[in-house]
Short mmCIF file of C-alpha atoms in Angstrom, two decimals:
data_model
loop_
_atom_site.label_atom_id
_atom_site.label_comp_id
_atom_site.label_asym_id
_atom_site.label_seq_id
_atom_site.Cartn_x
_atom_site.Cartn_y
_atom_site.Cartn_z
CA MET A 28 -17.41 -18.79 25.80
CA ILE A 29 -17.49 -22.30 27.22
CA ILE A 30 -20.78 -23.24 28.80
CA THR A 31 -22.14 -26.14 30.83
CA ILE A 32 -25.10 -28.22 29.71
CA LEU A 33 -26.62 -28.09 33.16
CA ASP A 34 -28.78 -31.19 32.75
CA GLU A 35 -25.63 -33.22 32.05
CA CYS A 36 -23.38 -31.76 34.77
CA ARG A 37 -22.94 -34.26 37.65
CA VAL A 38 -20.55 -32.50 40.00
CA GLU A 39 -22.41 -33.76 43.07
CA GLU A 40 -22.00 -37.40 41.98
CA LYS A 41 -18.69 -38.78 40.70
CA CYS A 42 -17.06 -35.70 39.24
CA GLN A 43 -15.52 -34.48 42.52
CA SER A 44 -12.21 -36.12 43.25
CA CYS A 45 -13.04 -36.17 46.97
CA PRO A 46 -16.43 -36.10 48.79
CA PHE A 47 -15.21 -33.20 50.92
CA SER A 48 -13.68 -31.25 48.03
CA GLN A 49 -15.24 -28.10 46.71
CA THR A 50 -13.77 -28.58 43.23
CA SER A 51 -14.57 -30.68 40.17
CA LYS A 52 -12.52 -32.16 37.36
CA CYS A 53 -13.09 -29.13 35.15
CA MET A 54 -12.07 -26.76 37.95
CA GLU A 55 -8.93 -28.75 38.68
CA ALA A 56 -7.93 -28.74 35.03
CA CYS A 57 -8.57 -25.05 34.32
CA PRO A 58 -5.18 -23.26 34.22
CA THR A 59 -6.67 -19.85 34.98
CA ASP A 60 -9.22 -20.74 37.68
CA ALA A 61 -12.02 -19.51 35.43
CA ILE A 62 -14.65 -22.03 36.67
CA PHE A 63 -16.71 -21.92 39.89
CA LEU A 64 -19.42 -24.06 41.46
CA LEU A 65 -22.93 -22.81 42.13
CA ASN A 66 -25.69 -25.15 43.35
CA ASN A 67 -23.42 -28.08 42.48
CA LYS A 68 -23.14 -26.99 38.86
CA SER A 69 -20.05 -25.62 37.20
CA PHE A 70 -20.12 -22.17 35.58
CA SER A 71 -17.41 -20.36 33.65
CA CYS A 72 -16.13 -16.92 32.87
CA LEU A 73 -18.46 -15.45 30.24
CA THR A 74 -15.65 -13.97 28.12
CA CYS A 75 -17.87 -10.89 27.95
CA GLY A 76 -14.86 -8.58 27.76
CA GLU A 77 -15.85 -6.22 30.59
CA CYS A 78 -12.50 -6.76 32.30
CA ALA A 79 -10.59 -5.91 29.13
CA ARG A 80 -12.68 -2.83 28.40
CA ASN A 81 -12.17 -1.43 31.89
CA CYS A 82 -8.50 -2.30 32.41
CA PRO A 83 -6.64 1.03 32.74
CA ASN A 84 -3.35 -0.48 31.58
CA LYS A 85 -4.74 -2.49 28.64
CA ALA A 86 -3.25 -5.58 30.27
CA ILE A 87 -6.16 -7.88 29.41
CA LYS A 88 -6.29 -8.87 25.76
CA ARG A 89 -8.51 -11.00 23.56
CA ASN A 90 -6.99 -13.93 21.69
CA GLU A 91 -7.97 -15.48 18.38
CA PHE A 92 -10.16 -18.11 20.08
CA GLY A 93 -12.47 -15.59 21.70
CA GLY A 94 -10.90 -15.92 25.14
CA TYR A 95 -8.89 -13.41 27.17
CA TYR A 96 -5.45 -13.46 28.77
CA VAL A 97 -3.42 -11.19 31.05
CA ASP A 98 -0.22 -9.38 30.12
CA ARG A 99 1.33 -9.53 33.59
CA ARG A 100 4.00 -6.98 32.72
CA ARG A 101 1.34 -4.35 32.09
CA CYS A 102 -0.87 -5.41 35.00
CA ASN A 103 -0.40 -3.50 38.26
CA GLY A 104 -2.89 -5.56 40.25
CA CYS A 105 -5.30 -2.66 40.74
CA GLY A 106 -8.33 -4.99 40.88
CA ILE A 107 -10.62 -3.00 38.59
CA CYS A 108 -11.20 -6.11 36.47
CA ALA A 109 -12.40 -7.99 39.58
CA ASN A 110 -14.73 -5.14 40.51
CA VAL A 111 -16.41 -4.94 37.09
CA CYS A 112 -16.72 -8.71 36.50
CA PRO A 113 -20.51 -9.34 36.32
CA ILE A 114 -20.23 -12.77 37.96
CA GLY A 115 -17.40 -11.99 40.37
CA ILE A 116 -15.17 -14.82 39.20
CA ILE A 117 -12.01 -12.70 38.86
CA LYS A 118 -9.72 -12.68 41.89
CA ILE A 119 -6.45 -10.84 42.39
CA VAL A 120 -3.69 -13.25 43.43
CA GLU A 121 -0.04 -12.72 44.30
CA LYS A 122 2.75 -14.91 43.03
CA ASP A 123 6.50 -14.28 43.11
CA GLY A 124 5.85 -10.80 44.42
CA LYS A 125 3.56 -9.87 41.53
CA LYS A 126 -0.20 -9.25 41.75
CA PHE A 127 -2.40 -10.18 38.83
CA PRO A 128 -5.94 -11.48 38.14
CA MET A 129 -7.04 -15.09 37.82
CA GLY A 130 -10.46 -16.31 36.73
CA ILE A 131 -10.38 -15.13 33.11
CA CYS A 132 -11.17 -17.79 30.49
CA SER A 133 -8.71 -18.16 27.64
CA MET A 134 -10.94 -20.60 25.72
CA CYS A 135 -8.21 -23.24 25.85
CA GLY A 136 -10.79 -26.05 26.01
CA VAL A 137 -9.02 -28.17 28.63
CA CYS A 138 -12.16 -28.32 30.81
CA VAL A 139 -14.10 -29.71 27.86
CA GLU A 140 -11.63 -32.55 27.45
CA VAL A 141 -11.70 -33.67 31.09
CA CYS A 142 -15.46 -33.53 31.69
CA PRO A 143 -16.58 -37.18 32.14
CA TYR A 144 -20.16 -36.36 31.15
CA ASN A 145 -19.47 -34.25 28.06
CA ALA A 146 -21.37 -31.49 29.82
CA ARG A 147 -19.00 -28.70 28.85
CA VAL A 148 -19.00 -27.37 25.30
CA SER A 149 -17.68 -24.31 23.52
CA SER A 150 -20.02 -21.80 21.95
CA TYR A 151 -18.46 -22.72 18.59
CA GLU A 152 -19.59 -26.31 19.04
CA LEU A 153 -23.11 -25.09 19.78
CA LEU A 154 -23.11 -23.04 16.59
CA ASN A 155 -21.86 -26.00 14.62
CA THR A 156 -24.53 -28.32 16.00
CA LYS A 157 -27.38 -25.80 15.70
CA ARG A 158 -27.87 -25.66 19.50
CA GLU A 159 -27.51 -21.92 19.98
CA GLY A 160 -30.42 -21.82 22.43
CA LEU A 161 -28.45 -23.71 25.09
CA ALA A 162 -26.12 -20.75 25.63
CA GLU A 163 -29.06 -18.41 26.20
CA ARG A 164 -30.66 -20.79 28.73
CA TYR A 165 -27.31 -21.16 30.50
CA LEU A 166 -27.06 -17.38 30.95
CA LYS A 167 -30.63 -17.09 32.19
CA VAL A 168 -30.05 -19.77 34.84
CA LEU A 169 -26.89 -17.98 35.98
CA GLU A 170 -28.77 -14.67 36.16
CA ASN A 171 -31.50 -16.21 38.33
CA LEU A 172 -29.03 -17.88 40.68
CA MET A 173 -26.85 -14.80 41.12
CA LYS A 174 -29.69 -12.25 41.03
CA VAL A 175 -27.81 -10.05 38.57
CA LYS A 176 -28.30 -8.86 35.02
CA LEU A 177 -25.49 -10.23 32.88
CA PHE A 178 -23.78 -8.83 29.82
CA ARG A 179 -23.99 -11.16 26.86
CA ALA A 180 -20.64 -12.55 25.75
CA GLU A 181 -19.10 -11.16 22.59
CA GLU A 182 -19.28 -13.41 19.56
CA LYS A 183 -16.40 -14.07 17.23
CA PRO A 184 -17.17 -12.45 13.85
CA GLY A 185 -18.52 -14.88 11.32
CA LYS A 186 -20.83 -17.85 11.71
CA VAL A 187 -19.73 -21.42 11.23
CA VAL A 188 -20.77 -22.77 7.83
CA GLU A 189 -20.89 -26.29 6.47
CA LYS A 190 -18.93 -25.54 3.31
CA VAL A 191 -17.33 -22.72 1.34
CA GLU A 192 -17.25 -22.76 -2.47
CA ARG A 193 -15.04 -21.02 -5.01
CA LYS A 194 -14.79 -21.34 -8.81
CA SER A 195 -11.36 -21.34 -10.44
CA ILE A 196 -9.16 -23.10 -12.95
CA LYS A 197 -7.46 -26.31 -11.93
CA ILE A 198 -4.36 -27.85 -13.46
CA ASP A 199 -4.20 -31.63 -13.29
CA ARG A 200 -0.54 -32.22 -12.44
CA ASP A 201 -0.77 -35.85 -13.58
CA LYS A 202 -1.87 -34.83 -17.09
CA CYS A 203 0.34 -31.75 -17.42
CA VAL A 204 3.36 -32.37 -19.68
CA GLY A 205 5.17 -29.19 -18.69
CA CYS A 206 5.08 -27.38 -22.03
CA LEU A 207 4.05 -24.14 -20.26
CA ARG A 208 1.77 -23.10 -23.13
CA CYS A 209 -0.83 -22.03 -20.58
CA SER A 210 1.65 -19.72 -18.92
CA TYR A 211 2.94 -18.19 -22.16
CA LEU A 212 -0.52 -17.66 -23.65
CA CYS A 213 -2.29 -16.34 -20.53
CA PRO A 214 -3.15 -12.70 -21.28
CA ARG A 215 -3.15 -11.82 -17.59
CA ASP A 216 0.08 -13.59 -16.58
CA THR A 217 -1.83 -15.56 -13.95
CA ILE A 218 -0.03 -18.88 -14.41
CA VAL A 219 3.49 -18.53 -13.05
CA PRO A 220 6.12 -20.67 -14.80
CA ASP A 221 9.21 -22.04 -13.18
CA SER A 222 12.31 -20.19 -14.31
CA ILE A 223 13.48 -22.28 -17.22
CA ASP A 224 16.16 -21.57 -19.81
CA ALA A 225 15.28 -24.20 -22.40
CA CYS A 226 12.88 -25.19 -25.16
CA THR A 227 9.70 -26.51 -23.52
CA SER A 228 8.14 -27.75 -26.79
CA CYS A 229 5.28 -25.29 -26.44
CA ASN A 230 5.22 -25.07 -30.28
CA LEU A 231 4.32 -21.38 -30.33
CA CYS A 232 6.96 -21.13 -33.06
CA GLY A 233 5.12 -23.65 -35.22
CA GLU A 234 1.72 -22.03 -34.72
CA ASN A 235 3.07 -18.63 -35.80
CA CYS A 236 5.09 -19.85 -38.78
CA PRO A 237 3.32 -18.83 -42.04
CA LYS A 238 4.87 -21.77 -43.93
CA ASP A 239 4.56 -24.57 -41.32
CA ALA A 240 8.32 -24.83 -41.45
CA ILE A 241 8.98 -25.44 -37.75
CA LYS A 242 7.57 -27.59 -34.98
CA ASP A 243 8.80 -27.65 -31.39
CA GLY A 244 11.93 -25.83 -32.50
CA GLU A 245 12.85 -28.28 -35.26
CA VAL A 246 13.09 -26.50 -38.66
CA ASP A 247 12.31 -27.77 -42.16
CA TYR A 248 14.76 -25.61 -44.12
CA ASN A 249 13.08 -26.42 -47.45
CA LYS A 250 10.02 -24.47 -46.27
CA CYS A 251 11.63 -21.79 -44.09
CA ILE A 252 11.57 -18.27 -45.56
CA LEU A 253 13.49 -16.64 -42.66
CA CYS A 254 10.63 -14.38 -41.65
CA LEU A 255 11.89 -14.75 -38.05
CA LYS A 256 8.43 -14.93 -36.53
CA CYS A 257 9.49 -18.06 -34.68
CA VAL A 258 12.51 -16.27 -33.22
CA GLU A 259 10.41 -13.34 -32.06
CA ILE A 260 7.62 -15.46 -30.53
CA CYS A 261 9.84 -17.90 -28.60
CA PRO A 262 9.30 -17.10 -24.88
CA ASN A 263 12.66 -18.53 -23.83
CA ASP A 264 14.90 -17.23 -26.64
CA ALA A 265 15.66 -20.79 -27.65
CA LEU A 266 15.94 -19.90 -31.37
CA LYS A 267 18.35 -17.68 -33.23
CA VAL A 268 19.67 -17.17 -36.76
CA GLU A 269 23.13 -18.33 -37.79
CA ASN A 270 24.40 -18.33 -41.35
CA PHE A 271 20.92 -17.81 -42.83
CA LYS A 272 19.38 -20.62 -40.79
CA VAL A 273 17.10 -20.72 -37.77
CA ILE A 274 18.63 -23.05 -35.21
CA LYS A 275 17.68 -24.19 -31.72
CA VAL A 276 20.34 -23.07 -29.26
CA LYS A 277 18.87 -24.44 -26.03
CA GLU A 278 18.16 -27.95 -24.81
CA ASP A 279 14.69 -29.48 -24.56
CA LYS A 280 13.24 -29.41 -21.08
CA THR A 281 9.75 -29.36 -19.57
CA SER A 282 8.51 -27.79 -16.35
CA GLN A 283 5.11 -27.53 -14.73
CA PRO A 284 3.85 -24.12 -13.52
CA THR A 285 4.88 -23.32 -9.95
CA SER A 286 1.58 -21.65 -9.06
CA TYR A 287 -1.49 -20.04 -10.56
CA CYS A 288 -4.31 -17.70 -9.59
CA ILE A 289 -7.21 -19.46 -7.87
CA ASN A 290 -9.64 -16.58 -8.37
CA CYS A 291 -10.28 -15.94 -4.68
CA GLY A 292 -10.55 -12.15 -5.01
CA LEU A 293 -8.38 -11.45 -1.96
CA CYS A 294 -6.27 -8.96 -3.93
CA ALA A 295 -9.34 -6.93 -4.86
CA GLU A 296 -10.43 -6.78 -1.21
CA HIS A 297 -7.10 -5.24 -0.20
CA CYS A 298 -6.74 -2.84 -3.14
CA PRO A 299 -7.00 0.72 -1.71
CA SER A 300 -7.13 2.47 -5.09
CA GLY A 301 -10.03 0.54 -6.64
CA ALA A 302 -7.83 -0.67 -9.51
CA LEU A 303 -8.99 -4.25 -8.86
CA ARG A 304 -12.59 -5.39 -8.95
CA PHE A 305 -14.00 -8.84 -8.29
CA GLU A 306 -17.43 -9.14 -9.90
CA ASN A 307 -19.45 -12.33 -10.48
CA GLY A 308 -16.37 -14.48 -9.99
CA HIS A 309 -14.24 -12.49 -12.44
CA LEU A 310 -11.27 -10.32 -11.50
CA TYR A 311 -10.75 -7.07 -13.43
CA TYR A 312 -7.78 -4.70 -13.31
CA SER A 313 -7.51 -1.10 -14.46
CA PRO A 314 -3.85 0.02 -14.47
CA ASP A 315 -4.68 3.71 -14.97
CA VAL A 316 -5.86 4.03 -11.36
CA CYS A 317 -3.33 1.62 -9.82
CA TRP A 318 -1.09 3.20 -7.17
CA LYS A 319 1.43 0.33 -7.31
CA CYS A 320 1.20 0.20 -3.53
CA MET A 321 1.92 -3.54 -3.68
CA GLU A 322 -0.88 -4.44 -1.24
CA CYS A 323 -2.31 -6.95 -3.72
CA VAL A 324 1.15 -8.44 -4.23
CA LYS A 325 1.68 -8.86 -0.48
CA ILE A 326 -1.69 -10.52 0.15
CA CYS A 327 -1.75 -12.95 -2.79
CA PRO A 328 -1.54 -16.44 -1.23
CA ASN A 329 -0.01 -18.06 -4.32
CA ASP A 330 2.43 -15.21 -5.11
CA VAL A 331 0.83 -14.81 -8.53
CA ARG A 332 0.25 -11.09 -8.20
CA ARG A 333 3.61 -9.51 -9.01
CA ILE A 334 5.48 -6.71 -10.78
CA LYS A 335 6.50 -7.36 -14.36
CA GLN A 336 8.74 -5.08 -16.38
CA ASP A 337 7.86 -4.30 -19.98
CA PHE A 338 10.49 -3.86 -22.67
CA ARG A 339 10.48 -2.43 -26.15
CA ARG A 340 12.99 -3.19 -28.87
CA LEU A 341 15.07 -0.26 -30.13
CA TYR A 342 17.42 -0.15 -33.08
CA ILE A 343 20.85 1.46 -33.13
CA HIS A 344 22.21 3.33 -36.15
CA LYS A 345 25.47 5.24 -35.90
CA GLY A 346 25.16 5.40 -32.12
CA ASN A 347 21.57 6.72 -32.19
CA LEU A 348 18.45 4.90 -31.01
CA MET A 349 15.44 4.82 -33.32
CA PRO A 350 12.19 2.86 -33.63
CA LYS A 351 11.82 0.08 -36.15
CA ALA A 352 9.70 2.28 -38.44
CA SER A 353 12.69 4.51 -39.09
CA MET A 354 15.02 1.74 -40.22
CA GLY A 355 15.01 2.47 -43.92
CA ASN A 356 17.76 0.55 -45.64
CA ASN A 357 20.35 1.27 -42.95
CA LYS A 358 22.26 -1.46 -41.20
CA LEU A 359 20.92 -1.55 -37.64
CA TYR A 360 21.64 -3.32 -34.37
CA SER A 361 18.82 -3.94 -31.91
CA CYS A 362 18.51 -3.87 -28.11
CA GLU A 363 15.76 -4.05 -25.52
CA SER A 364 15.02 -1.07 -23.32
CA PRO A 365 12.80 -1.13 -20.19
CA VAL A 366 9.68 0.96 -20.71
CA ASP A 367 7.63 0.56 -17.54
CA ASP A 368 6.71 -1.94 -14.89
CA ARG A 369 3.16 -3.12 -14.31
CA VAL A 370 1.30 -5.30 -11.85
CA VAL A 371 0.22 -8.61 -13.38
CA GLY A 372 -1.61 -11.70 -12.21
CA GLY A 373 -5.31 -12.22 -11.59
CA CYS A 374 -7.44 -14.80 -13.39
CA SER A 375 -10.59 -13.71 -15.22
CA LEU A 376 -11.63 -17.27 -16.21
CA CYS A 377 -11.22 -16.44 -19.91
CA GLU A 378 -10.48 -20.16 -20.64
CA ILE A 379 -7.62 -19.41 -23.07
CA CYS A 380 -5.40 -21.79 -21.10
CA ILE A 381 -8.08 -24.47 -21.25
CA ASN A 382 -8.59 -24.15 -24.98
CA ASN A 383 -4.85 -24.28 -25.74
CA CYS A 384 -3.72 -27.08 -23.44
CA PRO A 385 -2.59 -30.00 -25.66
CA GLU A 386 -3.35 -32.60 -22.99
CA GLU A 387 -6.65 -31.16 -21.67
CA ALA A 388 -5.04 -30.87 -18.25
CA ILE A 389 -6.80 -27.63 -17.33
CA SER A 390 -10.44 -27.20 -16.39
CA ILE A 391 -12.73 -24.88 -14.48
CA THR A 392 -13.78 -26.45 -11.24
CA THR A 393 -15.72 -25.61 -8.10
CA VAL A 394 -13.56 -25.95 -5.02
CA LYS A 395 -15.27 -26.79 -1.73
CA LEU A 396 -13.81 -26.31 1.73
CA GLU A 397 -15.54 -28.13 4.56
CA LYS A 398 -14.69 -28.58 8.22
CA ILE A 399 -11.48 -30.51 8.75
CA LYS A 400 -11.54 -33.54 11.02
CA ASP A 401 -8.42 -35.52 10.30
CA GLU A 402 -6.32 -37.73 12.55
CA ASN A 403 -3.22 -36.11 11.04
CA CYS A 404 -4.35 -32.63 12.10
CA ILE A 405 -2.47 -31.50 15.22
CA LEU A 406 -4.84 -28.54 15.85
CA CYS A 407 -1.80 -26.28 15.98
CA GLY A 408 -3.74 -23.19 14.89
CA THR A 409 -1.36 -22.13 12.11
CA CYS A 410 -4.30 -21.96 9.72
CA SER A 411 -6.05 -19.53 12.04
CA ASN A 412 -2.87 -17.47 12.47
CA VAL A 413 -2.30 -16.92 8.75
CA CYS A 414 -5.95 -16.53 7.67
CA PRO A 415 -6.30 -12.99 6.23
CA ARG A 416 -10.01 -12.84 7.10
CA ASP A 417 -10.10 -14.40 10.58
CA ALA A 418 -12.39 -17.05 9.16
CA ILE A 419 -11.02 -20.17 10.87
CA ILE A 420 -11.93 -21.56 14.28
CA ILE A 421 -9.99 -24.31 16.04
CA ASP A 422 -12.52 -26.43 17.92
CA ARG A 423 -10.28 -28.41 20.26
CA SER A 424 -13.19 -30.04 22.03
CA ASN A 425 -14.18 -31.92 18.87
CA GLY A 426 -10.76 -31.97 17.20
CA GLU A 427 -12.03 -29.97 14.21
CA VAL A 428 -11.02 -26.99 12.10
CA LEU A 429 -14.13 -24.94 11.29
CA PHE A 430 -14.71 -22.30 8.62
CA THR A 431 -16.98 -19.29 9.07
CA ASP A 432 -18.94 -17.36 6.47
CA ASN A 433 -16.00 -14.92 6.26
CA CYS A 434 -14.01 -17.57 4.38
CA ILE A 435 -13.44 -17.08 0.65
CA ALA A 436 -11.38 -20.27 0.15
CA CYS A 437 -8.19 -18.37 -0.65
CA GLU A 438 -6.21 -21.42 0.54
CA THR A 439 -3.74 -19.39 2.57
CA CYS A 440 -4.41 -21.90 5.34
CA ALA A 441 -3.65 -24.85 3.08
CA ILE A 442 -0.43 -23.31 1.78
CA HIS A 443 0.92 -22.91 5.32
CA CYS A 444 -0.55 -26.02 6.98
CA PRO A 445 2.37 -28.03 8.47
CA ARG A 446 0.52 -31.33 8.07
CA ASP A 447 -1.13 -30.76 4.67
CA VAL A 448 -4.59 -31.68 5.95
CA ILE A 449 -6.38 -28.74 4.30
CA PRO A 450 -7.11 -29.18 0.56
CA ASN A 451 -4.55 -27.41 -1.61
CA THR A 452 -5.67 -27.22 -5.23
CA THR A 453 -2.50 -25.75 -6.77
CA GLY A 454 0.15 -27.64 -4.86
CA TYR A 455 1.92 -24.36 -4.04
CA LYS A 456 3.41 -24.76 -0.58
CA LYS A 457 5.28 -22.71 2.01
CA VAL A 458 7.29 -24.00 4.96
CA VAL A 459 8.95 -22.31 7.93
CA ASP A 460 12.32 -20.75 7.24
CA ARG A 461 14.02 -22.04 10.38
CA GLU A 462 17.11 -19.87 10.00
CA ASN A 463 15.03 -16.70 10.18
CA SER A 464 12.40 -17.80 12.71
CA PHE A 465 12.51 -18.00 16.48
CA ILE A 466 10.42 -19.17 19.44
CA ARG A 467 10.95 -18.48 23.15
CA THR A 468 9.07 -18.44 26.45
CA ASP A 469 8.85 -15.45 28.75
CA MET A 470 8.85 -17.07 32.19
CA ASP A 471 7.42 -13.88 33.71
CA PHE A 472 4.19 -14.75 31.88
CA CYS A 473 4.27 -18.54 32.18
CA ILE A 474 1.90 -19.96 34.82
CA LYS A 475 3.15 -23.56 34.44
CA CYS A 476 -0.28 -24.79 33.34
CA GLY A 477 1.23 -27.56 31.18
CA LEU A 478 -1.05 -26.95 28.19
CA CYS A 479 1.98 -26.62 25.92
CA ASN A 480 3.13 -30.10 26.99
CA LYS A 481 -0.23 -31.57 26.01
CA VAL A 482 -0.49 -30.09 22.53
CA CYS A 483 3.10 -30.29 21.27
CA PRO A 484 3.19 -32.99 18.55
CA ASN A 485 6.94 -33.54 19.02
CA ASN A 486 7.14 -33.48 22.82
CA CYS A 487 9.75 -30.77 22.60
CA ILE A 488 8.40 -28.39 25.26
CA ASP A 489 8.16 -28.91 29.00
CA TYR A 490 6.29 -26.24 30.95
CA GLY A 491 7.63 -23.52 28.69
CA VAL A 492 11.19 -24.87 28.28
CA ILE A 493 11.63 -25.45 24.53
CA ASP A 494 13.99 -27.84 22.76
CA LYS A 495 14.54 -25.66 19.70
CA GLU A 496 16.40 -28.34 17.77
CA ARG A 497 13.31 -30.57 17.71
CA CYS A 498 10.75 -27.77 17.40
CA GLU A 499 9.08 -27.49 13.99
CA PHE A 500 7.52 -24.07 14.68
CA CYS A 501 4.00 -25.42 14.21
CA GLY A 502 2.66 -22.88 16.71
CA ALA A 503 0.53 -25.30 18.76
CA CYS A 504 2.07 -24.19 22.06
CA TYR A 505 1.96 -20.54 21.06
CA ASN A 506 -1.74 -20.70 20.24
CA ILE A 507 -2.88 -22.59 23.31
CA CYS A 508 -0.81 -20.64 25.87
CA PRO A 509 -3.46 -18.84 27.97
CA THR A 510 -1.10 -16.03 29.04
CA LYS A 511 0.74 -15.61 25.72
CA ALA A 512 4.01 -16.39 27.44
CA ILE A 513 5.34 -18.02 24.27
CA TYR A 514 6.64 -15.74 21.55
CA LEU A 515 6.71 -17.10 18.01
CA HIS A 516 8.13 -15.34 14.96
CA ARG A 517 7.92 -17.24 11.69
CA LYS A 518 9.34 -16.46 8.29
CA TRP A 519 8.04 -18.54 5.41
CA LYS A 520 9.76 -19.77 2.28
CA VAL A 521 8.47 -21.57 -0.79
CA LYS A 522 8.86 -25.32 -0.55
CA GLU A 523 10.91 -26.71 -3.41
#
């Protein structure tokens, strides 16, 4: 809820726009009439949720900021919400032939911005500044003035924390030479390579050659004994045998990994079968109990968790398939046959990538996420929308993005942030797929409050009317709309 620091509130002095007016700046700014005056002090809707719990048509709903809004299509104007409101702030109004309630706080924060004495603060700000007691005193004063026993407002799950830490590998993109050795050698397939059909100079061929006859695909034929280990080990099939010689058949090219597991444990949290466990910072996977339900694949923020198909090599003799052990002295032709598919991806911090990186570009690091206060942040709320654990709070009054103790630093917020103000350790990024996304305003819900005009970073919305050509689908208007009149559907695609 949004409360008033009563000692700071000066409605009776300069806050009223007119000496004879019964309103204040916060009351004038509130788009839902959720503020009233009592003994020359402003008080707000408690966001206690009684109206929502008692609504027979489920027309009052809670938003991600802890406030409530009215679905006017469901509302029949019965007035039950007004009857059960413990402070009597809800009133049934009629507009355009439709009855609906006003006086319900959506936690938009506009009143906080306009208060000339900084007397209005959100409960999130109180938590962040260790002033929780002010909210309790505020409620007690209101109880004494109104002679009623009030319900305590519901709290958003999770408490604001100063920082969130996570341990994972980190690839220094400046040092990485793109050989992809880390990706090829990772036993858990947690470092995802870019699709590349070339020789990356990983030198796995040279390390597996018993005679040191090859390096980075270049062969010393005086040493080569045609054991073909280099051909078998090459991850990109860049080597083959022609006329009793191993030759490189693909060009040299390097490529850095597209993404890698950051060891957040989100996949284990969403695994219904118990095939994934996250213990002491290490992720373990047991395929024998895996249902292949794909929940871990869907939730992975870096798209590292994925299905990989296994193959085995079979040999053909006179039209029959047989294993290599049955070759004998027969002339055989080989082929690869799919055996099974398995779910891969999930770092266990084994350090094999670190120990085998030729440029020491990989290390284990502790990632820290702290509150975001950046002039480039547009407070659009996308981070809060995509967070899989509801661990992000948008504090508009202070212009900050806050993290609660529910956060595990999975970086889903950073991957989707339209302004790149949240730290992104892997560089993996997703942007809105404009061709498959849409945004529109339902004018039956719009109350013309103008909040969307204030928050749009591109000035492409005017009281609900959207210029879709200029819109970047950041979601700022969608998130601040107190009646949820704006519909936003976003599809995401990987940024090249």
